[in-house]
């Protein structure tokens, strides 16, 4: 009987610890900036919310940042974390802003269920969905194409 009670207590202590905490960790994934769904909806435009918080994709060729080639930094539209530098931007012809490299440590990567769309990219600070990275970028640099939703970015010109 004692063994049964001890076993029951052990099982209970492990099961109480796992489900709620795991769910919370999955929701935030350890990101520094965390907000409620309501807070994100108040801060972001509907299209930004759809892309950044719901992993949506904007229409190709719909964002002005696709053809922006001034000097500066591209930051997360949700938390202003620097993500990409203008000198690493190129015209991939895909219809989305494309970069051959990210600012290390500020972009997180994950594989979704559909590898056709490449490896998913997120802001490493707030977890906002940015786009995907593919291996068909410029061969003379990294060979990578970071295909990013323009609505997920803000452009900060070099002198600002």
JSON list of C-alpha atoms in Angstrom, two decimals:
[
{"chain": "A", "resi": 1, "resn": "UNK", "atom": "CA", "xyz": [0.00, 0.00, 0.00]},
{"chain": "A", "resi": 2, "resn": "UNK", "atom": "CA", "xyz": [2.85, 2.41, 0.86]},
{"chain": "A", "resi": 3, "resn": "UNK", "atom": "CA", "xyz": [4.42, 1.79, -2.52]},
{"chain": "A", "resi": 4, "resn": "UNK", "atom": "CA", "xyz": [1.12, 2.61, -4.23]},
{"chain": "A", "resi": 5, "resn": "UNK", "atom": "CA", "xyz": [0.78, 5.90, -2.30]},
{"chain": "A", "resi": 6, "resn": "UNK", "atom": "CA", "xyz": [4.38, 6.90, -3.04]},
{"chain": "A", "resi": 7, "resn": "UNK", "atom": "CA", "xyz": [3.95, 6.05, -6.73]},
{"chain": "A", "resi": 8, "resn": "UNK", "atom": "CA", "xyz": [0.72, 8.05, -6.87]},
{"chain": "A", "resi": 9, "resn": "UNK", "atom": "CA", "xyz": [2.38, 11.07, -5.24]},
{"chain": "A", "resi": 10, "resn": "UNK", "atom": "CA", "xyz": [5.29, 10.93, -7.69]},
{"chain": "A", "resi": 11, "resn": "UNK", "atom": "CA", "xyz": [3.03, 10.70, -10.71]},
{"chain": "A", "resi": 12, "resn": "UNK", "atom": "CA", "xyz": [0.86, 13.54, -9.43]},
{"chain": "A", "resi": 13, "resn": "UNK", "atom": "CA", "xyz": [3.81, 15.83, -8.76]},
{"chain": "A", "resi": 14, "resn": "UNK", "atom": "CA", "xyz": [5.21, 15.33, -12.26]},
{"chain": "A", "resi": 15, "resn": "UNK", "atom": "CA", "xyz": [1.88, 15.71, -14.03]},
{"chain": "A", "resi": 16, "resn": "UNK", "atom": "CA", "xyz": [0.96, 18.90, -12.13]},
{"chain": "A", "resi": 17, "resn": "UNK", "atom": "CA", "xyz": [4.21, 20.49, -13.21]},
{"chain": "A", "resi": 18, "resn": "UNK", "atom": "CA", "xyz": [4.10, 19.69, -16.89]},
{"chain": "A", "resi": 19, "resn": "UNK", "atom": "CA", "xyz": [0.93, 20.62, -18.76]},
{"chain": "A", "resi": 20, "resn": "UNK", "atom": "CA", "xyz": [0.32, 24.20, -17.62]},
{"chain": "A", "resi": 21, "resn": "UNK", "atom": "CA", "xyz": [3.96, 25.19, -17.64]},
{"chain": "A", "resi": 22, "resn": "UNK", "atom": "CA", "xyz": [4.66, 23.57, -21.00]},
{"chain": "A", "resi": 23, "resn": "UNK", "atom": "CA", "xyz": [1.67, 25.33, -22.55]},
{"chain": "A", "resi": 24, "resn": "UNK", "atom": "CA", "xyz": [2.84, 28.71, -21.23]},
{"chain": "A", "resi": 25, "resn": "UNK", "atom": "CA", "xyz": [6.38, 28.07, -22.53]},
{"chain": "A", "resi": 26, "resn": "UNK", "atom": "CA", "xyz": [5.01, 27.10, -25.94]},
{"chain": "A", "resi": 27, "resn": "UNK", "atom": "CA", "xyz": [2.95, 30.28, -26.09]},
{"chain": "A", "resi": 28, "resn": "UNK", "atom": "CA", "xyz": [5.88, 32.59, -25.27]},
{"chain": "A", "resi": 29, "resn": "UNK", "atom": "CA", "xyz": [8.75, 30.34, -26.43]},
{"chain": "A", "resi": 30, "resn": "UNK", "atom": "CA", "xyz": [10.98, 32.24, -24.07]},
{"chain": "A", "resi": 31, "resn": "UNK", "atom": "CA", "xyz": [10.74, 35.55, -25.93]},
{"chain": "A", "resi": 32, "resn": "UNK", "atom": "CA", "xyz": [11.72, 38.66, -23.99]},
{"chain": "A", "resi": 33, "resn": "UNK", "atom": "CA", "xyz": [8.74, 40.73, -25.14]},
{"chain": "A", "resi": 34, "resn": "UNK", "atom": "CA", "xyz": [5.43, 39.07, -24.37]},
{"chain": "A", "resi": 35, "resn": "UNK", "atom": "CA", "xyz": [1.99, 40.62, -24.64]},
{"chain": "A", "resi": 36, "resn": "UNK", "atom": "CA", "xyz": [-1.57, 39.39, -24.60]},
{"chain": "A", "resi": 37, "resn": "UNK", "atom": "CA", "xyz": [-3.44, 38.90, -27.83]},
{"chain": "A", "resi": 38, "resn": "UNK", "atom": "CA", "xyz": [-5.49, 42.03, -27.03]},
{"chain": "A", "resi": 39, "resn": "UNK", "atom": "CA", "xyz": [-2.33, 44.10, -26.51]},
{"chain": "A", "resi": 40, "resn": "UNK", "atom": "CA", "xyz": [-0.90, 42.96, -29.85]},
{"chain": "A", "resi": 41, "resn": "UNK", "atom": "CA", "xyz": [-4.18, 43.80, -31.62]},
{"chain": "A", "resi": 42, "resn": "UNK", "atom": "CA", "xyz": [-4.12, 47.30, -30.11]},
{"chain": "A", "resi": 43, "resn": "UNK", "atom": "CA", "xyz": [-0.50, 47.91, -31.14]},
{"chain": "A", "resi": 44, "resn": "UNK", "atom": "CA", "xyz": [-0.45, 46.42, -34.65]},
{"chain": "A", "resi": 45, "resn": "UNK", "atom": "CA", "xyz": [-2.47, 47.09, -37.80]},
{"chain": "A", "resi": 46, "resn": "UNK", "atom": "CA", "xyz": [-4.76, 44.22, -38.81]},
{"chain": "A", "resi": 47, "resn": "UNK", "atom": "CA", "xyz": [-2.30, 43.15, -41.54]},
{"chain": "A", "resi": 48, "resn": "UNK", "atom": "CA", "xyz": [0.69, 43.32, -39.16]},
{"chain": "A", "resi": 49, "resn": "UNK", "atom": "CA", "xyz": [-1.24, 41.30, -36.60]},
{"chain": "A", "resi": 50, "resn": "UNK", "atom": "CA", "xyz": [-2.14, 38.69, -39.24]},
{"chain": "A", "resi": 51, "resn": "UNK", "atom": "CA", "xyz": [1.49, 38.29, -40.35]},
{"chain": "A", "resi": 52, "resn": "UNK", "atom": "CA", "xyz": [3.41, 38.79, -37.10]},
{"chain": "A", "resi": 53, "resn": "UNK", "atom": "CA", "xyz": [1.10, 37.03, -34.62]},
{"chain": "A", "resi": 54, "resn": "UNK", "atom": "CA", "xyz": [-0.79, 34.53, -36.82]},
{"chain": "A", "resi": 55, "resn": "UNK", "atom": "CA", "xyz": [2.07, 33.56, -39.19]},
{"chain": "A", "resi": 56, "resn": "UNK", "atom": "CA", "xyz": [0.26, 34.95, -42.20]},
{"chain": "A", "resi": 57, "resn": "UNK", "atom": "CA", "xyz": [1.76, 36.09, -45.49]},
{"chain": "A", "resi": 58, "resn": "UNK", "atom": "CA", "xyz": [1.15, 39.39, -47.25]},
{"chain": "A", "resi": 59, "resn": "UNK", "atom": "CA", "xyz": [0.51, 39.46, -50.99]},
{"chain": "A", "resi": 60, "resn": "UNK", "atom": "CA", "xyz": [3.65, 39.46, -53.13]},
{"chain": "A", "resi": 61, "resn": "UNK", "atom": "CA", "xyz": [4.68, 42.88, -54.50]},
{"chain": "A", "resi": 62, "resn": "UNK", "atom": "CA", "xyz": [2.25, 44.63, -52.12]},
{"chain": "A", "resi": 63, "resn": "UNK", "atom": "CA", "xyz": [4.74, 46.31, -49.78]},
{"chain": "A", "resi": 64, "resn": "UNK", "atom": "CA", "xyz": [6.88, 49.35, -50.63]},
{"chain": "A", "resi": 65, "resn": "UNK", "atom": "CA", "xyz": [9.84, 47.91, -48.69]},
{"chain": "A", "resi": 66, "resn": "UNK", "atom": "CA", "xyz": [10.25, 45.32, -51.42]},
{"chain": "A", "resi": 67, "resn": "UNK", "atom": "CA", "xyz": [11.78, 48.02, -53.66]},
{"chain": "A", "resi": 68, "resn": "UNK", "atom": "CA", "xyz": [13.47, 50.11, -50.93]},
{"chain": "A", "resi": 69, "resn": "UNK", "atom": "CA", "xyz": [17.25, 50.09, -51.35]},
{"chain": "A", "resi": 70, "resn": "UNK", "atom": "CA", "xyz": [18.36, 53.04, -49.20]},
{"chain": "A", "resi": 71, "resn": "UNK", "atom": "CA", "xyz": [21.01, 52.65, -46.50]},
{"chain": "A", "resi": 72, "resn": "UNK", "atom": "CA", "xyz": [19.64, 51.74, -43.13]},
{"chain": "A", "resi": 73, "resn": "UNK", "atom": "CA", "xyz": [18.33, 49.05, -40.84]},
{"chain": "A", "resi": 74, "resn": "UNK", "atom": "CA", "xyz": [15.19, 46.94, -41.03]},
{"chain": "A", "resi": 75, "resn": "UNK", "atom": "CA", "xyz": [13.65, 46.44, -37.59]},
{"chain": "A", "resi": 76, "resn": "UNK", "atom": "CA", "xyz": [10.77, 44.34, -36.27]},
{"chain": "A", "resi": 77, "resn": "UNK", "atom": "CA", "xyz": [7.48, 46.21, -36.70]},
{"chain": "A", "resi": 78, "resn": "UNK", "atom": "CA", "xyz": [6.28, 44.83, -33.36]},
{"chain": "A", "resi": 79, "resn": "UNK", "atom": "CA", "xyz": [9.23, 45.53, -31.04]},
{"chain": "A", "resi": 80, "resn": "UNK", "atom": "CA", "xyz": [11.83, 47.55, -33.02]},
{"chain": "A", "resi": 81, "resn": "UNK", "atom": "CA", "xyz": [14.55, 44.90, -32.78]},
{"chain": "A", "resi": 82, "resn": "UNK", "atom": "CA", "xyz": [17.13, 45.33, -35.58]},
{"chain": "A", "resi": 83, "resn": "UNK", "atom": "CA", "xyz": [16.77, 42.33, -37.90]},
{"chain": "A", "resi": 84, "resn": "UNK", "atom": "CA", "xyz": [18.44, 43.05, -41.26]},
{"chain": "A", "resi": 85, "resn": "UNK", "atom": "CA", "xyz": [20.92, 45.58, -42.68]},
{"chain": "A", "resi": 86, "resn": "UNK", "atom": "CA", "xyz": [20.33, 47.29, -46.02]},
{"chain": "A", "resi": 87, "resn": "UNK", "atom": "CA", "xyz": [23.71, 46.17, -47.40]},
{"chain": "A", "resi": 88, "resn": "UNK", "atom": "CA", "xyz": [22.46, 42.57, -47.24]},
{"chain": "A", "resi": 89, "resn": "UNK", "atom": "CA", "xyz": [19.23, 43.29, -49.12]},
{"chain": "A", "resi": 90, "resn": "UNK", "atom": "CA", "xyz": [18.82, 42.31, -52.76]},
{"chain": "A", "resi": 91, "resn": "UNK", "atom": "CA", "xyz": [16.06, 42.05, -55.35]},
{"chain": "A", "resi": 92, "resn": "UNK", "atom": "CA", "xyz": [15.18, 38.36, -55.52]},
{"chain": "A", "resi": 93, "resn": "UNK", "atom": "CA", "xyz": [12.20, 38.94, -57.81]},
{"chain": "A", "resi": 94, "resn": "UNK", "atom": "CA", "xyz": [10.00, 37.08, -55.33]},
{"chain": "A", "resi": 95, "resn": "UNK", "atom": "CA", "xyz": [7.83, 40.08, -54.45]},
{"chain": "A", "resi": 96, "resn": "UNK", "atom": "CA", "xyz": [9.00, 40.27, -50.82]},
{"chain": "A", "resi": 97, "resn": "UNK", "atom": "CA", "xyz": [11.99, 42.03, -49.28]},
{"chain": "A", "resi": 98, "resn": "UNK", "atom": "CA", "xyz": [14.92, 39.62, -49.47]},
{"chain": "A", "resi": 99, "resn": "UNK", "atom": "CA", "xyz": [18.20, 39.53, -47.58]},
{"chain": "A", "resi": 100, "resn": "UNK", "atom": "CA", "xyz": [21.17, 37.19, -47.79]},
{"chain": "A", "resi": 101, "resn": "UNK", "atom": "CA", "xyz": [21.78, 37.29, -44.02]},
{"chain": "A", "resi": 102, "resn": "UNK", "atom": "CA", "xyz": [20.19, 38.37, -40.76]},
{"chain": "A", "resi": 103, "resn": "UNK", "atom": "CA", "xyz": [21.57, 40.23, -37.77]},
{"chain": "A", "resi": 104, "resn": "UNK", "atom": "CA", "xyz": [22.86, 37.29, -35.73]},
{"chain": "A", "resi": 105, "resn": "UNK", "atom": "CA", "xyz": [21.00, 36.64, -32.51]},
{"chain": "A", "resi": 106, "resn": "UNK", "atom": "CA", "xyz": [17.99, 38.78, -33.43]},
{"chain": "A", "resi": 107, "resn": "UNK", "atom": "CA", "xyz": [16.26, 36.28, -35.71]},
{"chain": "A", "resi": 108, "resn": "UNK", "atom": "CA", "xyz": [15.09, 32.85, -34.54]},
{"chain": "A", "resi": 109, "resn": "UNK", "atom": "CA", "xyz": [14.40, 29.89, -36.82]},
{"chain": "A", "resi": 110, "resn": "UNK", "atom": "CA", "xyz": [11.97, 26.98, -36.66]},
{"chain": "A", "resi": 111, "resn": "UNK", "atom": "CA", "xyz": [10.80, 24.29, -39.01]},
{"chain": "A", "resi": 112, "resn": "UNK", "atom": "CA", "xyz": [7.10, 24.11, -39.61]},
{"chain": "A", "resi": 113, "resn": "UNK", "atom": "CA", "xyz": [5.11, 21.17, -40.82]},
{"chain": "A", "resi": 114, "resn": "UNK", "atom": "CA", "xyz": [5.46, 22.17, -44.48]},
{"chain": "A", "resi": 115, "resn": "UNK", "atom": "CA", "xyz": [9.11, 22.38, -45.61]},
{"chain": "A", "resi": 116, "resn": "UNK", "atom": "CA", "xyz": [7.95, 23.57, -49.05]},
{"chain": "A", "resi": 117, "resn": "UNK", "atom": "CA", "xyz": [7.88, 27.04, -47.52]},
{"chain": "A", "resi": 118, "resn": "UNK", "atom": "CA", "xyz": [11.37, 26.73, -46.04]},
{"chain": "A", "resi": 119, "resn": "UNK", "atom": "CA", "xyz": [12.48, 27.39, -42.52]},
{"chain": "A", "resi": 120, "resn": "UNK", "atom": "CA", "xyz": [10.26, 29.84, -40.66]},
{"chain": "A", "resi": 121, "resn": "UNK", "atom": "CA", "xyz": [11.84, 33.01, -39.26]},
{"chain": "A", "resi": 122, "resn": "UNK", "atom": "CA", "xyz": [10.75, 34.89, -36.14]},
{"chain": "A", "resi": 123, "resn": "UNK", "atom": "CA", "xyz": [11.92, 37.95, -34.29]},
{"chain": "A", "resi": 124, "resn": "UNK", "atom": "CA", "xyz": [14.05, 36.48, -31.49]},
{"chain": "A", "resi": 125, "resn": "UNK", "atom": "CA", "xyz": [12.81, 39.14, -29.06]},
{"chain": "A", "resi": 126, "resn": "UNK", "atom": "CA", "xyz": [9.00, 39.16, -29.49]},
{"chain": "A", "resi": 127, "resn": "UNK", "atom": "CA", "xyz": [8.46, 35.99, -31.53]},
{"chain": "A", "resi": 128, "resn": "UNK", "atom": "CA", "xyz": [6.76, 37.79, -34.41]},
{"chain": "A", "resi": 129, "resn": "UNK", "atom": "CA", "xyz": [6.59, 35.78, -37.65]},
{"chain": "A", "resi": 130, "resn": "UNK", "atom": "CA", "xyz": [8.80, 37.40, -40.28]},
{"chain": "A", "resi": 131, "resn": "UNK", "atom": "CA", "xyz": [8.86, 35.03, -43.23]},
{"chain": "A", "resi": 132, "resn": "UNK", "atom": "CA", "xyz": [11.01, 32.11, -44.37]},
{"chain": "A", "resi": 133, "resn": "UNK", "atom": "CA", "xyz": [14.59, 31.38, -45.33]},
{"chain": "A", "resi": 134, "resn": "UNK", "atom": "CA", "xyz": [15.50, 29.37, -48.42]},
{"chain": "A", "resi": 135, "resn": "UNK", "atom": "CA", "xyz": [18.76, 28.04, -49.85]},
{"chain": "A", "resi": 136, "resn": "UNK", "atom": "CA", "xyz": [18.36, 29.71, -53.26]},
{"chain": "A", "resi": 137, "resn": "UNK", "atom": "CA", "xyz": [20.00, 33.06, -52.45]},
{"chain": "A", "resi": 138, "resn": "UNK", "atom": "CA", "xyz": [23.09, 34.67, -53.99]},
{"chain": "A", "resi": 139, "resn": "UNK", "atom": "CA", "xyz": [25.83, 32.06, -54.36]},
{"chain": "A", "resi": 140, "resn": "UNK", "atom": "CA", "xyz": [28.57, 34.69, -54.09]},
{"chain": "A", "resi": 141, "resn": "UNK", "atom": "CA", "xyz": [27.55, 35.52, -50.50]},
{"chain": "A", "resi": 142, "resn": "UNK", "atom": "CA", "xyz": [25.66, 33.17, -48.16]},
{"chain": "A", "resi": 143, "resn": "UNK", "atom": "CA", "xyz": [23.47, 31.30, -50.64]},
{"chain": "A", "resi": 144, "resn": "UNK", "atom": "CA", "xyz": [20.46, 32.15, -48.45]},
{"chain": "A", "resi": 145, "resn": "UNK", "atom": "CA", "xyz": [17.30, 34.07, -49.27]},
{"chain": "A", "resi": 146, "resn": "UNK", "atom": "CA", "xyz": [15.54, 35.47, -46.25]},
{"chain": "A", "resi": 147, "resn": "UNK", "atom": "CA", "xyz": [12.10, 36.12, -47.77]},
{"chain": "A", "resi": 148, "resn": "UNK", "atom": "CA", "xyz": [10.46, 38.55, -45.36]},
{"chain": "A", "resi": 149, "resn": "UNK", "atom": "CA", "xyz": [6.98, 40.06, -45.18]},
{"chain": "A", "resi": 150, "resn": "UNK", "atom": "CA", "xyz": [7.41, 43.81, -45.60]},
{"chain": "A", "resi": 151, "resn": "UNK", "atom": "CA", "xyz": [4.58, 44.49, -43.14]},
{"chain": "A", "resi": 152, "resn": "UNK", "atom": "CA", "xyz": [6.65, 42.73, -40.45]},
{"chain": "A", "resi": 153, "resn": "UNK", "atom": "CA", "xyz": [9.40, 45.33, -40.87]},
{"chain": "A", "resi": 154, "resn": "UNK", "atom": "CA", "xyz": [10.02, 49.01, -40.31]},
{"chain": "A", "resi": 155, "resn": "UNK", "atom": "CA", "xyz": [12.86, 50.72, -42.17]},
{"chain": "A", "resi": 156, "resn": "UNK", "atom": "CA", "xyz": [15.12, 53.09, -40.26]},
{"chain": "A", "resi": 157, "resn": "UNK", "atom": "CA", "xyz": [17.27, 55.21, -42.63]},
{"chain": "A", "resi": 158, "resn": "UNK", "atom": "CA", "xyz": [20.99, 55.31, -41.78]},
{"chain": "A", "resi": 159, "resn": "UNK", "atom": "CA", "xyz": [21.04, 58.87, -40.42]},
{"chain": "A", "resi": 160, "resn": "UNK", "atom": "CA", "xyz": [18.07, 58.53, -38.09]}
]
